[in-house]
Short mmCIF file of C-alpha atoms in Angstrom, two decimals:
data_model
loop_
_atom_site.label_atom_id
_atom_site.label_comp_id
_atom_site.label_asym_id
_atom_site.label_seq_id
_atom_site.Cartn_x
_atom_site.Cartn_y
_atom_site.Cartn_z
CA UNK A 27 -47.83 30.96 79.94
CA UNK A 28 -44.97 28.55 79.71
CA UNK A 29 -46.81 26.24 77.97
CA UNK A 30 -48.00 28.06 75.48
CA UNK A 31 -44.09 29.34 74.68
CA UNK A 32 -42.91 25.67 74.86
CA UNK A 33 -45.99 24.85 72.34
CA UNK A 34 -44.85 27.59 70.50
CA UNK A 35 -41.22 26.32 70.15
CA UNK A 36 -42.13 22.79 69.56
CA UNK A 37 -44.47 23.14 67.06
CA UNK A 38 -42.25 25.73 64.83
CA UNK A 39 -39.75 23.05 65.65
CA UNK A 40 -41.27 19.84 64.04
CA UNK A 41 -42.89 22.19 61.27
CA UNK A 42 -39.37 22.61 60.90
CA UNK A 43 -37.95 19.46 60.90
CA UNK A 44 -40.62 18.07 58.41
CA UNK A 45 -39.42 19.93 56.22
CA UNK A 46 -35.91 19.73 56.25
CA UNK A 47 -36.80 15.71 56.55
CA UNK A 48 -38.70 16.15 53.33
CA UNK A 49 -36.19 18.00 51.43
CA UNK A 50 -33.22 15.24 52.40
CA UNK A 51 -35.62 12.72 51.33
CA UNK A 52 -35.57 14.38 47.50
CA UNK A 53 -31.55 14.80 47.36
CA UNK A 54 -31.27 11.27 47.88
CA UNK A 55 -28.97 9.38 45.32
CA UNK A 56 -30.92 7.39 43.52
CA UNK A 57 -27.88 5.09 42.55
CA UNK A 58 -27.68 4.07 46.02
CA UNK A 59 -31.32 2.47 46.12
CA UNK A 60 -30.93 1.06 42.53
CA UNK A 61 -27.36 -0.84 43.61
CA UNK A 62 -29.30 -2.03 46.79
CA UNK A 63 -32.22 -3.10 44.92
CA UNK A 64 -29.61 -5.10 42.19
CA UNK A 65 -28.17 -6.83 44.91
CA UNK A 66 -31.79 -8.33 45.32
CA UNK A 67 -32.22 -6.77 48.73
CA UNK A 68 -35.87 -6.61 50.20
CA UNK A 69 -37.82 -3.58 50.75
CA UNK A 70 -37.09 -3.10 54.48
CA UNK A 71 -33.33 -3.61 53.64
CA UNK A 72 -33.72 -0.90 50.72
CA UNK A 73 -35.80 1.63 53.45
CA UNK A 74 -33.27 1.09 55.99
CA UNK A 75 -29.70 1.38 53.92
CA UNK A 76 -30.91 2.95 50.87
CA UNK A 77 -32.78 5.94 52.05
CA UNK A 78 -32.25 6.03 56.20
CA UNK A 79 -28.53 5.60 55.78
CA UNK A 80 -28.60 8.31 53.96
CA UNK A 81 -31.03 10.70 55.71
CA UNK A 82 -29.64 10.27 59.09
CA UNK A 83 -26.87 12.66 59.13
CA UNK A 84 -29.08 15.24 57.87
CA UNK A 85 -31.47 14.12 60.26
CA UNK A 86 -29.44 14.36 63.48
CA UNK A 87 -27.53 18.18 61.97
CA UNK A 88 -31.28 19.61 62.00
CA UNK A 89 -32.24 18.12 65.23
CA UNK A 90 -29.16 19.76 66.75
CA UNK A 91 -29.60 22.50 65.25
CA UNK A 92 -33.49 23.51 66.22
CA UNK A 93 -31.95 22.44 69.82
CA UNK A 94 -29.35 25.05 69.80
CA UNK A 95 -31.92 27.40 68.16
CA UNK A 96 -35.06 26.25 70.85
CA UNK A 97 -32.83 26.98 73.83
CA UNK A 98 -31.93 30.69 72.26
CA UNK A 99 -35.47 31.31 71.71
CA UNK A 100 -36.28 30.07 75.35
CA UNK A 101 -34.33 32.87 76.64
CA UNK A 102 -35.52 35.09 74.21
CA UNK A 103 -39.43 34.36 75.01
CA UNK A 104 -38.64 34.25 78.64
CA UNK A 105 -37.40 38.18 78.39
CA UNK A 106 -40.89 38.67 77.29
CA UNK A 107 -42.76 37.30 80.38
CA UNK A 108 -42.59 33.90 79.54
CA UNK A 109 -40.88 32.23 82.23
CA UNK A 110 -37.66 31.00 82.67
CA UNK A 111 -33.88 32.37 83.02
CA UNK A 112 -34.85 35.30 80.35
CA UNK A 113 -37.57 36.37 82.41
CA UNK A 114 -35.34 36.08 85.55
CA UNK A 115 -32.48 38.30 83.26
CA UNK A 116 -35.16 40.69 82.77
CA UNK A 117 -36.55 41.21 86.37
CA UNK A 118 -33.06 41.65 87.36
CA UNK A 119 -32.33 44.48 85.14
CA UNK A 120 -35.22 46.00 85.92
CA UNK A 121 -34.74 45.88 89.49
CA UNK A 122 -30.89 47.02 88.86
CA UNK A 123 -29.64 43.82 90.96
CA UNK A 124 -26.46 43.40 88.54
CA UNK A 125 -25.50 40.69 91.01
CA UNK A 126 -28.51 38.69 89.76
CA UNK A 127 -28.12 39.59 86.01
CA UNK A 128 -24.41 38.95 85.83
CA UNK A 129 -25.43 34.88 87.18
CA UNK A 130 -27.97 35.16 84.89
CA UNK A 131 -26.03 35.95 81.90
CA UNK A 132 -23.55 33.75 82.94
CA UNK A 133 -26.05 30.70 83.23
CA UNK A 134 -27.36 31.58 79.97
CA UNK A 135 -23.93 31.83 78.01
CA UNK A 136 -23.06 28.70 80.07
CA UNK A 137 -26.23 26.72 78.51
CA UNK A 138 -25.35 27.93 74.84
CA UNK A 139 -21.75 26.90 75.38
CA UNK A 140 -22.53 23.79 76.36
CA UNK A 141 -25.61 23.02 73.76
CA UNK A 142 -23.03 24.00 71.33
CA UNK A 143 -20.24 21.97 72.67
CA UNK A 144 -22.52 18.83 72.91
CA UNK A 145 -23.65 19.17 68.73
CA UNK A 146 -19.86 20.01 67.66
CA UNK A 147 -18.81 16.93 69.45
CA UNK A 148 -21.99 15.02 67.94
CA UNK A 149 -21.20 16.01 64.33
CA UNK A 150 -17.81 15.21 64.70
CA UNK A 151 -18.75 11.46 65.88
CA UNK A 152 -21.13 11.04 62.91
CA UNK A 153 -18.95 12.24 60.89
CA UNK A 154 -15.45 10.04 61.22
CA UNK A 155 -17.35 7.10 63.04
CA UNK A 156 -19.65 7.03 60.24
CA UNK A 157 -23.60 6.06 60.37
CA UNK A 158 -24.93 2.69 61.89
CA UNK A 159 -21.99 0.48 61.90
#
């Protein structure tokens, strides 16, 4: 069962992130490529500054995103019977052991804390750093 929910995830996930990929790939400045390509760079040197220098802070905000969004739905699926700390949230209620749901809750608003600590600190790097110095 918890490989089918994992499945699950991961496949809406990449479906996901093809997407978003695709539609960063259209919004790129064409300006950029044509002042590469005047330069008389090569084709590798236009892929890699012209379109991935672009794409990758696009790239790495979705990836953190679906992240933060995969470890909400883990809980979520694991309230259903999937497995995991929503499933142990959920047994706990049930059983009325408020003990067990209260370190369960906890844990859980620990991981999201934490998932979103990590991709605000992330984004800020990219963003005043800059991309592949």
């Amino acid at each position: 069962m918890l490989a089918i929910s994992i499945s699950g995830i991961a496949s809406g996930c990449i479906g996901m992130m093809g997407k978003l990929l695709g539609d960063a790939i259209e919004e790129l400045d064409p300006m950029t490529i044509e002042s590469i390509e005047a330069v008389g760079a090569g084709r590798l040197q236009i892929l890699l500054y012209g379109v991935i220098h672009q794409i990758i802070p696009s790239i790495v905000s979705f990836a953190l995103f679906r992240f933060e969004l995969s470890i909400r739905l883990s809980i979520v699926l694991g309230a259903v019977g999937a497995g995991g700390i929503g499933l142990e949230l959920y047994h706990s209620f049930a059983l009325l052991d408020y003990r067990r749901s209260g370190a369960a809750l906890i844990v859980t608003l620990l991981l999201v804390f934490v998932t979103e600590r990590l991709s605000s600190f992330i984004r800020k790097k990219i963003r005043i750093e800059g991309v592949l110095k």
